[in-house]
PDB file of C-alpha atoms in Angstrom:
ATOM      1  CA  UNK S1245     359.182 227.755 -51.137  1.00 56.00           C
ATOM      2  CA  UNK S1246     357.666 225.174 -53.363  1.00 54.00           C
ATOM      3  CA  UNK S1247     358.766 221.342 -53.766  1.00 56.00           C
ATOM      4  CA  UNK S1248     361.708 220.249 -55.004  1.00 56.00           C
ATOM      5  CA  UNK S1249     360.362 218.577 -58.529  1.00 57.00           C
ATOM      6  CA  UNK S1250     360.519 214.902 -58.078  1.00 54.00           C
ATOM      7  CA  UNK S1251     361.971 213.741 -61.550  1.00 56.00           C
ATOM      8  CA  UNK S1252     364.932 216.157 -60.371  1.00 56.00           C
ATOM      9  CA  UNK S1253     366.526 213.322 -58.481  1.00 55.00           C
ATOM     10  CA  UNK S1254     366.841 210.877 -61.372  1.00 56.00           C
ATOM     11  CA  UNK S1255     368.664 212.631 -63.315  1.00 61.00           C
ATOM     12  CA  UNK S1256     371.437 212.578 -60.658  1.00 82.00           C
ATOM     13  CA  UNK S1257     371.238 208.764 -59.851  1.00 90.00           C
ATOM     14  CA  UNK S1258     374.263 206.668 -60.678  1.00 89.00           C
ATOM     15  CA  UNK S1259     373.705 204.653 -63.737  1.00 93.00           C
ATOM     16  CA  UNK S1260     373.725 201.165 -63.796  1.00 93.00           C
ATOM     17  CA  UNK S1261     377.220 200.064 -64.177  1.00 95.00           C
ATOM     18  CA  UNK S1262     378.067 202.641 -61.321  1.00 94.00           C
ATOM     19  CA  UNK S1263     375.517 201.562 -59.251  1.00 95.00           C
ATOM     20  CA  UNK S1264     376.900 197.790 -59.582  1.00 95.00           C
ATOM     21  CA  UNK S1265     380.500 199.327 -58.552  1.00 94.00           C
ATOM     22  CA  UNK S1266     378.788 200.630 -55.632  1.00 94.00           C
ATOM     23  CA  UNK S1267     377.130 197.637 -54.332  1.00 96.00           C
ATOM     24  CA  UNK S1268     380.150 195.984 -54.977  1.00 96.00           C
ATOM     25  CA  UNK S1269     382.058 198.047 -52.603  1.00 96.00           C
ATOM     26  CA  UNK S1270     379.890 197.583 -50.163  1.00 97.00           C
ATOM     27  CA  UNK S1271     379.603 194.196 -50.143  1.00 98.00           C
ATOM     28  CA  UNK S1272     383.311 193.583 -50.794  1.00 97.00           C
ATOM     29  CA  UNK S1273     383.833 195.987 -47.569  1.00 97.00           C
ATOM     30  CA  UNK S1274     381.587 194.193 -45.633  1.00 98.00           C
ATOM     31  CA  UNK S1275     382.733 190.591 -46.399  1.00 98.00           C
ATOM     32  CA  UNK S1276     386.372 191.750 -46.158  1.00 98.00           C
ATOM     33  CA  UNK S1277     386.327 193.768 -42.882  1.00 98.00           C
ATOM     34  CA  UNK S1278     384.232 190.796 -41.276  1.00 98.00           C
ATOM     35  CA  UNK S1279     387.322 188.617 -42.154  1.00 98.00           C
ATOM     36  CA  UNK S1280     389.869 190.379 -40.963  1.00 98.00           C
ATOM     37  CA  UNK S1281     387.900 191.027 -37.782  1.00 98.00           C
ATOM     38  CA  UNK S1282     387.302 187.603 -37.014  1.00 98.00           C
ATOM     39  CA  UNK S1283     391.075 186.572 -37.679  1.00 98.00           C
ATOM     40  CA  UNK S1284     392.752 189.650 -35.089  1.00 98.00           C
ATOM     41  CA  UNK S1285     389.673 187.928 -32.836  1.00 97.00           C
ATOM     42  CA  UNK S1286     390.499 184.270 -33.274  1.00 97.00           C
ATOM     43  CA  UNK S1287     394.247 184.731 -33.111  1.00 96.00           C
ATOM     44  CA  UNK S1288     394.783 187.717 -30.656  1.00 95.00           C
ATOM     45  CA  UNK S1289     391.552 188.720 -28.939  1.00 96.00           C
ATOM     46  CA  UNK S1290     391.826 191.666 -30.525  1.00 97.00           C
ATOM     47  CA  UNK S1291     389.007 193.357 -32.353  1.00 98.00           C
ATOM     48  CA  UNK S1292     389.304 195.336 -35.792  1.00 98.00           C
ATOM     49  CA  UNK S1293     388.328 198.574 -34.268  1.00 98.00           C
ATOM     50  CA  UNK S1294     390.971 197.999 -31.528  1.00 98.00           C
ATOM     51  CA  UNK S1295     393.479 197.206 -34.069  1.00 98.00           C
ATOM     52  CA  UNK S1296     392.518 200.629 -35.636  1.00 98.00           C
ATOM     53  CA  UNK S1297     393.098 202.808 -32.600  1.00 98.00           C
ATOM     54  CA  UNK S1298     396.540 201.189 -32.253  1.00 98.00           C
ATOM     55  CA  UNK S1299     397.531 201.774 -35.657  1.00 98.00           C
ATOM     56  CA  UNK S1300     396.227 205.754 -35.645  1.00 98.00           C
ATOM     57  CA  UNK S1301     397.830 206.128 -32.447  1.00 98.00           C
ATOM     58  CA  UNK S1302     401.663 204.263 -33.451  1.00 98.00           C
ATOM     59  CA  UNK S1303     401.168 206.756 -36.626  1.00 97.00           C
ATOM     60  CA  UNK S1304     400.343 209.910 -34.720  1.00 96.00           C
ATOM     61  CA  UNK S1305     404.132 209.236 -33.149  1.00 96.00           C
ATOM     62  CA  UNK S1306     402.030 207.060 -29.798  1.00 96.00           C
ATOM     63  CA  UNK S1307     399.791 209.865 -28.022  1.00 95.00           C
ATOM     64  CA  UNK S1308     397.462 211.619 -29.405  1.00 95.00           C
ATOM     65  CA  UNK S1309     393.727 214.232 -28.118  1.00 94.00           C
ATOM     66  CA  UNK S1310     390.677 212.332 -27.946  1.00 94.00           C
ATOM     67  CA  UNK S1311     389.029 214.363 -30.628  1.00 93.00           C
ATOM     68  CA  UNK S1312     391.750 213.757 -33.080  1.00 95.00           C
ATOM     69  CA  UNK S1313     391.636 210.510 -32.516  1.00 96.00           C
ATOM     70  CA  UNK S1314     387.910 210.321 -33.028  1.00 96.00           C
ATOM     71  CA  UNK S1315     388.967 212.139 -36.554  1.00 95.00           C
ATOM     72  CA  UNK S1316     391.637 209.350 -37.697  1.00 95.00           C
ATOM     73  CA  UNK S1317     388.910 206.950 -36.598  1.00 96.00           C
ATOM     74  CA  UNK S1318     385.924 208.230 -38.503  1.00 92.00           C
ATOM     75  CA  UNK S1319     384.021 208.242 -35.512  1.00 95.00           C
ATOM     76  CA  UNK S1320     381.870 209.959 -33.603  1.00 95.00           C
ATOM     77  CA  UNK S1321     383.270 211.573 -29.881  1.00 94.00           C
ATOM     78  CA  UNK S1322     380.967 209.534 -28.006  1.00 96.00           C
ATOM     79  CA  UNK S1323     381.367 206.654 -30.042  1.00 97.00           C
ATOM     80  CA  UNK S1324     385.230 207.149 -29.740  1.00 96.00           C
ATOM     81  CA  UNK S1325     385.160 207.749 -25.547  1.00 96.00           C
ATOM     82  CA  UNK S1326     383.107 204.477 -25.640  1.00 97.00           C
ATOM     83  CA  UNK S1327     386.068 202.339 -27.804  1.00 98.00           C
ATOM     84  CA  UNK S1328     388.701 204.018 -25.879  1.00 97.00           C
ATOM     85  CA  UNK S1329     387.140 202.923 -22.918  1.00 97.00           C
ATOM     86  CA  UNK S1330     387.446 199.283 -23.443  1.00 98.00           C
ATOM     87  CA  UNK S1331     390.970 199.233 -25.171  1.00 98.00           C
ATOM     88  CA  UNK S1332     392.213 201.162 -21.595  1.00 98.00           C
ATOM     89  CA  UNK S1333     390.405 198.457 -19.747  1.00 98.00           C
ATOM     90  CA  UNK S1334     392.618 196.154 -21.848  1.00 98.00           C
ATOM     91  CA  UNK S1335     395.453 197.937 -20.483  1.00 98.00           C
ATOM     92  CA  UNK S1336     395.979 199.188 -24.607  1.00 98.00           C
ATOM     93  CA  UNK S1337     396.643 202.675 -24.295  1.00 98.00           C
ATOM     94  CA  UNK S1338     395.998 205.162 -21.236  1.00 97.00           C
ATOM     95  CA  UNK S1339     394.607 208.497 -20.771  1.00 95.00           C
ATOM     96  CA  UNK S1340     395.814 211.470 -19.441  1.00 91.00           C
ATOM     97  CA  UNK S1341     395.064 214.933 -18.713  1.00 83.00           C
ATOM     98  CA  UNK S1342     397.421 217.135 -21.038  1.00 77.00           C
ATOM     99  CA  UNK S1343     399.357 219.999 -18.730  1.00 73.00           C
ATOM    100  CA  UNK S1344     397.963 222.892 -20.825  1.00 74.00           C
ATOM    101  CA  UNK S1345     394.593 222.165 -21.458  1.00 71.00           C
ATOM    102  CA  UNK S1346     392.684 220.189 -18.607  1.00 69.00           C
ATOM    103  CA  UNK S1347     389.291 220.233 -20.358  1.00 74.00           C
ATOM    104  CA  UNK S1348     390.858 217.819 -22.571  1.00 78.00           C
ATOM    105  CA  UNK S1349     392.202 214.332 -23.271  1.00 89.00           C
ATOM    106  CA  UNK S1350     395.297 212.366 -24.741  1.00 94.00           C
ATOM    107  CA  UNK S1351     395.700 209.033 -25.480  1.00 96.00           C
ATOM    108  CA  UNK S1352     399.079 207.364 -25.297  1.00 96.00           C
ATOM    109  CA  UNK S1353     399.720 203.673 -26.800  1.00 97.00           C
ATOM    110  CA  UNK S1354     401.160 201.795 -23.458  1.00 98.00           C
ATOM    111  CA  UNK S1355     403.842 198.977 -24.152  1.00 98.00           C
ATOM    112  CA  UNK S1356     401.003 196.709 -23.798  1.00 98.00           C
ATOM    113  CA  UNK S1357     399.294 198.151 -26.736  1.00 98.00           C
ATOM    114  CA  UNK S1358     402.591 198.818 -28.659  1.00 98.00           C
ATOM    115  CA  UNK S1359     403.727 194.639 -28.748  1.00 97.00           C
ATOM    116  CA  UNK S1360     399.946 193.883 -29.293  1.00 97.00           C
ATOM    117  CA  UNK S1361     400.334 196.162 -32.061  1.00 98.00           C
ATOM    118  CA  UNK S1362     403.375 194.243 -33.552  1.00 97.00           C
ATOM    119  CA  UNK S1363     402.279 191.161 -33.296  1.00 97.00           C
ATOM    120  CA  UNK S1364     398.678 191.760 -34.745  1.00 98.00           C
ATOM    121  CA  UNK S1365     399.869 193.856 -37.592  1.00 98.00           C
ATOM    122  CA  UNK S1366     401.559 190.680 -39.128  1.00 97.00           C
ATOM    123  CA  UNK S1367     398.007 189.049 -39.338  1.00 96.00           C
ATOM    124  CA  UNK S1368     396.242 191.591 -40.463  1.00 98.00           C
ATOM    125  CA  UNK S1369     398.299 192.599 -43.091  1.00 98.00           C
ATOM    126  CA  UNK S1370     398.603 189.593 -44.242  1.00 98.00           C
ATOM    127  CA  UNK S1371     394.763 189.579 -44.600  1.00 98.00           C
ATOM    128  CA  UNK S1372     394.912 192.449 -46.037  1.00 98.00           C
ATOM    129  CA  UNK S1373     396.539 190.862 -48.714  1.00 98.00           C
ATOM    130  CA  UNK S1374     395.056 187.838 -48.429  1.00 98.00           C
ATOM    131  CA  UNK S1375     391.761 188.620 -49.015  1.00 98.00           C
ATOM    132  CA  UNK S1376     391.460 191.810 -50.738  1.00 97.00           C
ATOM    133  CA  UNK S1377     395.427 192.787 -52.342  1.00 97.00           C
ATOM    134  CA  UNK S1378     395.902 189.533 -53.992  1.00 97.00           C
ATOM    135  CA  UNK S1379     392.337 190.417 -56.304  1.00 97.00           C
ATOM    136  CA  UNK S1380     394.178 193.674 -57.697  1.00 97.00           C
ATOM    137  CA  UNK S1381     396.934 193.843 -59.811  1.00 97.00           C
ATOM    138  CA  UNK S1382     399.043 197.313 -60.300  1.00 97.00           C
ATOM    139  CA  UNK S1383     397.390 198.816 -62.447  1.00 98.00           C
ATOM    140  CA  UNK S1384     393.521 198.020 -61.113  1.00 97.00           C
ATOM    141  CA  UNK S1385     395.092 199.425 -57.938  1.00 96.00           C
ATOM    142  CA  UNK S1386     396.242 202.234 -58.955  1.00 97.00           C
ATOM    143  CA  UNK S1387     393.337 202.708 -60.700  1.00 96.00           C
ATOM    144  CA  UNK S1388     390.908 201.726 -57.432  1.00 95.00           C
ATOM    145  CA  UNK S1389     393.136 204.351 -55.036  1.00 95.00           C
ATOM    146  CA  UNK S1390     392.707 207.669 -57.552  1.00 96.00           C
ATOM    147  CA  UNK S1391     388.980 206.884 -57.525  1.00 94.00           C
ATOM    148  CA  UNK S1392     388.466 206.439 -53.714  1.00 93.00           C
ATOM    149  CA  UNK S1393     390.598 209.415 -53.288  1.00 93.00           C
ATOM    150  CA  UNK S1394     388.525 211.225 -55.817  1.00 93.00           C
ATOM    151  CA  UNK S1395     385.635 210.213 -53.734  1.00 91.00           C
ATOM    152  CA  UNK S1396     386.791 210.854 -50.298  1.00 87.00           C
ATOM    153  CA  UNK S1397     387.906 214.606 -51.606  1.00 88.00           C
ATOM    154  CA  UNK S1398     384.622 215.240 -53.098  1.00 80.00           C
ATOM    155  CA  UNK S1399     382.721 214.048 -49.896  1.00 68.00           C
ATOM    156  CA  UNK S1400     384.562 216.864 -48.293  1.00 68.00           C
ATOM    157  CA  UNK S1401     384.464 219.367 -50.614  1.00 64.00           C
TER     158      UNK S1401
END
């Protein structure tokens, strides 16, 4: 097999007005998530990612398996066993062995972890707004959601 030729890959590099839009993202992601991280922190204890695994939970109806969750997470297994870990230890959500399949795992939101939920999802979508909502109006939304959505379909196509 011989070499890919190495002026092949310039032809498919974004040009420079996309590549601004993608450094943009990034850094709008970055500076954004940090935010709303630090204000669940500061005014609940509660981090981002713990936030998350509420909010996939209370939307998959309050239980849901492990490896789902990992799915609605974007994580890894491991990484998602590790995260689960500490929001149980927080008394969060619990685990349990479901009655037909004992190699497996659910998660259930625990009353705990429901309230916490309530009461942090004020903040945060506040911040939501706050720092990234507020920057967009209708029709740059609308615009901004086809495009990620074109993006997320083509990364799994």
């Amino acid at each position: 097999m011989a070499p890919p030729d190495v002026t092949d890959h310039h032809a498919s590099q974004p040009d420079p007005l996309r590549l601004d839009a993608w450094v943009a993202f990034l850094r709008a992601h970055a500076r954004v998530v940090a935010v709303l991280d630090a204000e669940l922190r500061e005014e609940f204890g509660l981090p981002l990612t713990w936030y998350d695994v509420l909010v996939q939970l209370s939307e998959a109806g309050g239980e849901v398996r492990m490896s789902e969750l990992a799915d609605r997470l974007l994580l890894s297994r491991s990484a998602t066993t590790r995260l689960v870990d500490r929001v149980e230890r927080a008394g969060l959500v619990e685990r349990c062995v479901p009655s037909d399949d004992a190699r497996g795992r659910i998660v259930s939101l625990t009353e705990s972890g429901r309230t916490a939920l309530a009461s942090a999802a004020v903040v945060h979508l506040a911040g939501v707004q706050r720092h990234f909502a507020r920057h967009l109006d209708a029709a740059e939304a609308t615009i901004v959601a086809r495009a990620f959505e074109r993006v997320v379909g083509d990364a799994y196509s």
